[in-house]
Amino acid sequence: MATVSPFAAAADVPAGERGATRIADRVVAKIAAQAAREALRGESPRAHTDAHATVTVHRRADRENFGEARLRIAVELGYPCDIGAQCRVVRHHVTERVKALASMDVPEVAVEVERLHSPLLEHTDRGRVR
């Protein structure tokens, strides 16, 4: 008696009839936010950094990948820093991680600096820095 492997049986079914994997938008947003935090930690490991993401996903019918994700990342950075360089690093790292983990193209990553944290202003009751 011959047995058929489930993998061999799946290979006989055409790709369009096997089903599809769909990655939820909120999962893509979580991947992007985590990638932004990773990028910021790599740039300044001791600085206070945080990131939040929102995403718009456009699904594709060609099944080449899972579509494309347009991302908006809100970050908090330690200051003083090179803000432009940190935003560039975040854009690059987020793009690479979303491509790798969600198989999506990322044509746009908008980075918004939501807040700057200065060590001069921490642990002080004064409203001004002299």
C-alpha positions as YAML, in Angstrom:
chain: A
units: angstrom
residues:
- id: 1
  name: MET
  ca: [0.00, 0.00, 0.00]
- id: 2
  name: ALA
  ca: [1.41, 3.39, -1.02]
- id: 3
  name: THR
  ca: [1.10, 6.41, 1.23]
- id: 4
  name: VAL
  ca: [0.98, 9.93, -0.06]
- id: 5
  name: SER
  ca: [2.83, 12.64, 1.81]
- id: 6
  name: PRO
  ca: [0.69, 15.70, 2.65]
- id: 7
  name: PHE
  ca: [3.42, 17.83, 1.04]
- id: 8
  name: ALA
  ca: [3.24, 15.86, -2.20]
- id: 9
  name: ALA
  ca: [-0.56, 16.14, -2.22]
- id: 10
  name: ALA
  ca: [-0.33, 19.93, -1.75]
- id: 11
  name: ALA
  ca: [2.02, 20.20, -4.71]
- id: 12
  name: ASP
  ca: [-0.68, 18.72, -6.97]
- id: 13
  name: VAL
  ca: [-3.14, 21.51, -6.11]
- id: 14
  name: PRO
  ca: [-2.78, 24.67, -8.21]
- id: 15
  name: ALA
  ca: [-1.45, 27.70, -6.31]
- id: 16
  name: GLY
  ca: [-4.68, 29.68, -6.65]
- id: 17
  name: GLU
  ca: [-6.68, 26.93, -4.96]
- id: 18
  name: ARG
  ca: [-4.37, 26.27, -1.98]
- id: 19
  name: GLY
  ca: [-5.44, 29.32, 0.00]
- id: 20
  name: ALA
  ca: [-3.56, 32.43, 1.00]
- id: 21
  name: THR
  ca: [-1.69, 33.91, 3.89]
- id: 22
  name: ARG
  ca: [-2.81, 37.36, 4.94]
- id: 23
  name: ILE
  ca: [-0.78, 39.46, 7.37]
- id: 24
  name: ALA
  ca: [-2.95, 41.83, 9.40]
- id: 25
  name: ASP
  ca: [-2.21, 45.55, 9.19]
- id: 26
  name: ARG
  ca: [-1.67, 45.77, 12.95]
- id: 27
  name: VAL
  ca: [0.99, 43.05, 12.72]
- id: 28
  name: VAL
  ca: [2.84, 45.05, 10.06]
- id: 29
  name: ALA
  ca: [2.59, 48.14, 12.31]
- id: 30
  name: LYS
  ca: [4.05, 46.18, 15.23]
- id: 31
  name: ILE
  ca: [6.92, 44.91, 13.06]
- id: 32
  name: ALA
  ca: [7.63, 48.48, 11.92]
- id: 33
  name: ALA
  ca: [7.54, 49.95, 15.44]
- id: 34
  name: GLN
  ca: [9.85, 47.24, 16.77]
- id: 35
  name: ALA
  ca: [12.24, 47.77, 13.86]
- id: 36
  name: ALA
  ca: [12.30, 51.52, 14.56]
- id: 37
  name: ARG
  ca: [13.14, 50.88, 18.23]
- id: 38
  name: GLU
  ca: [15.91, 48.47, 17.16]
- id: 39
  name: ALA
  ca: [17.37, 51.10, 14.83]
- id: 40
  name: LEU
  ca: [17.27, 53.80, 17.48]
- id: 41
  name: ARG
  ca: [18.85, 51.56, 20.13]
- id: 42
  name: GLY
  ca: [21.65, 50.77, 17.69]
- id: 43
  name: GLU
  ca: [22.34, 54.48, 17.14]
- id: 44
  name: SER
  ca: [22.31, 55.55, 20.79]
- id: 45
  name: PRO
  ca: [21.91, 52.60, 23.19]
- id: 46
  name: ARG
  ca: [21.62, 54.69, 26.37]
- id: 47
  name: ALA
  ca: [19.35, 57.43, 25.03]
- id: 48
  name: HIS
  ca: [15.62, 57.44, 25.74]
- id: 49
  name: THR
  ca: [13.95, 56.27, 22.53]
- id: 50
  name: ASP
  ca: [10.44, 55.13, 21.66]
- id: 51
  name: ALA
  ca: [8.49, 54.52, 18.46]
- id: 52
  name: HIS
  ca: [4.91, 53.93, 17.32]
- id: 53
  name: ALA
  ca: [3.73, 53.05, 13.81]
- id: 54
  name: THR
  ca: [0.65, 53.30, 11.65]
- id: 55
  name: VAL
  ca: [0.38, 51.50, 8.35]
- id: 56
  name: THR
  ca: [-1.66, 51.48, 5.17]
- id: 57
  name: VAL
  ca: [-1.41, 48.17, 3.29]
- id: 58
  name: HIS
  ca: [-2.36, 47.77, -0.37]
- id: 59
  name: ARG
  ca: [-2.88, 44.09, -1.24]
- id: 60
  name: ARG
  ca: [-1.80, 42.74, -4.61]
- id: 61
  name: ALA
  ca: [-3.50, 40.11, -6.71]
- id: 62
  name: ASP
  ca: [-0.31, 38.86, -8.38]
- id: 63
  name: ARG
  ca: [0.74, 36.86, -5.27]
- id: 64
  name: GLU
  ca: [4.40, 37.78, -5.90]
- id: 65
  name: ASN
  ca: [4.45, 39.22, -2.39]
- id: 66
  name: PHE
  ca: [1.86, 40.26, 0.19]
- id: 67
  name: GLY
  ca: [1.47, 43.79, -1.20]
- id: 68
  name: GLU
  ca: [2.97, 47.08, -0.21]
- id: 69
  name: ALA
  ca: [2.97, 48.92, 3.08]
- id: 70
  name: ARG
  ca: [3.13, 52.69, 3.48]
- id: 71
  name: LEU
  ca: [4.29, 53.49, 6.99]
- id: 72
  name: ARG
  ca: [4.24, 56.44, 9.35]
- id: 73
  name: ILE
  ca: [6.60, 56.11, 12.31]
- id: 74
  name: ALA
  ca: [6.43, 58.48, 15.29]
- id: 75
  name: VAL
  ca: [9.67, 58.49, 17.29]
- id: 76
  name: GLU
  ca: [10.99, 60.02, 20.48]
- id: 77
  name: LEU
  ca: [14.70, 60.80, 20.41]
- id: 78
  name: GLY
  ca: [17.40, 61.72, 22.88]
- id: 79
  name: TYR
  ca: [18.77, 65.21, 22.32]
- id: 80
  name: PRO
  ca: [21.27, 66.48, 21.30]
- id: 81
  name: CYS
  ca: [21.60, 64.17, 18.32]
- id: 82
  name: ASP
  ca: [21.78, 64.24, 14.54]
- id: 83
  name: ILE
  ca: [18.03, 64.07, 13.94]
- id: 84
  name: GLY
  ca: [18.29, 63.65, 10.16]
- id: 85
  name: ALA
  ca: [20.75, 60.77, 10.46]
- id: 86
  name: GLN
  ca: [18.60, 58.98, 13.02]
- id: 87
  name: CYS
  ca: [15.51, 59.35, 10.82]
- id: 88
  name: ARG
  ca: [17.49, 57.95, 7.85]
- id: 89
  name: VAL
  ca: [18.59, 54.94, 9.90]
- id: 90
  name: VAL
  ca: [15.00, 54.33, 11.05]
- id: 91
  name: ARG
  ca: [13.65, 54.53, 7.47]
- id: 92
  name: HIS
  ca: [16.27, 52.10, 6.16]
- id: 93
  name: HIS
  ca: [15.95, 49.56, 9.00]
- id: 94
  name: VAL
  ca: [12.13, 49.60, 9.00]
- id: 95
  name: THR
  ca: [12.07, 49.08, 5.23]
- id: 96
  name: GLU
  ca: [14.43, 46.09, 5.44]
- id: 97
  name: ARG
  ca: [12.67, 44.43, 8.40]
- id: 98
  name: VAL
  ca: [9.15, 44.75, 6.93]
- id: 99
  name: LYS
  ca: [10.41, 43.33, 3.61]
- id: 100
  name: ALA
  ca: [12.10, 40.43, 5.39]
- id: 101
  name: LEU
  ca: [9.40, 39.57, 7.93]
- id: 102
  name: ALA
  ca: [6.17, 40.45, 6.11]
- id: 103
  name: SER
  ca: [7.25, 40.01, 2.46]
- id: 104
  name: MET
  ca: [5.90, 43.45, 1.59]
- id: 105
  name: ASP
  ca: [7.34, 46.23, -0.51]
- id: 106
  name: VAL
  ca: [7.78, 49.48, 1.42]
- id: 107
  name: PRO
  ca: [7.71, 52.44, -0.99]
- id: 108
  name: GLU
  ca: [7.24, 55.05, 1.75]
- id: 109
  name: VAL
  ca: [8.32, 55.44, 5.38]
- id: 110
  name: ALA
  ca: [7.49, 58.82, 6.91]
- id: 111
  name: VAL
  ca: [9.34, 59.44, 10.17]
- id: 112
  name: GLU
  ca: [7.86, 62.03, 12.52]
- id: 113
  name: VAL
  ca: [9.87, 63.22, 15.53]
- id: 114
  name: GLU
  ca: [7.22, 63.42, 18.21]
- id: 115
  name: ARG
  ca: [9.39, 64.41, 21.16]
- id: 116
  name: LEU
  ca: [13.02, 65.18, 22.04]
- id: 117
  name: HIS
  ca: [14.39, 64.18, 25.46]
- id: 118
  name: SER
  ca: [17.30, 66.16, 26.86]
- id: 119
  name: PRO
  ca: [19.33, 64.88, 29.82]
- id: 120
  name: LEU
  ca: [19.66, 68.52, 30.91]
- id: 121
  name: LEU
  ca: [15.93, 68.67, 31.58]
- id: 122
  name: GLU
  ca: [15.60, 65.36, 33.41]
- id: 123
  name: HIS
  ca: [15.48, 65.33, 37.20]
- id: 124
  name: THR
  ca: [15.11, 69.07, 37.52]
- id: 125
  name: ASP
  ca: [12.31, 71.11, 38.98]
- id: 126
  name: ARG
  ca: [13.29, 74.25, 37.13]
- id: 127
  name: GLY
  ca: [11.48, 75.28, 34.00]
- id: 128
  name: ARG
  ca: [14.63, 76.70, 32.34]
- id: 129
  name: VAL
  ca: [18.09, 75.45, 31.55]
- id: 130
  name: ARG
  ca: [20.91, 77.95, 32.15]
...
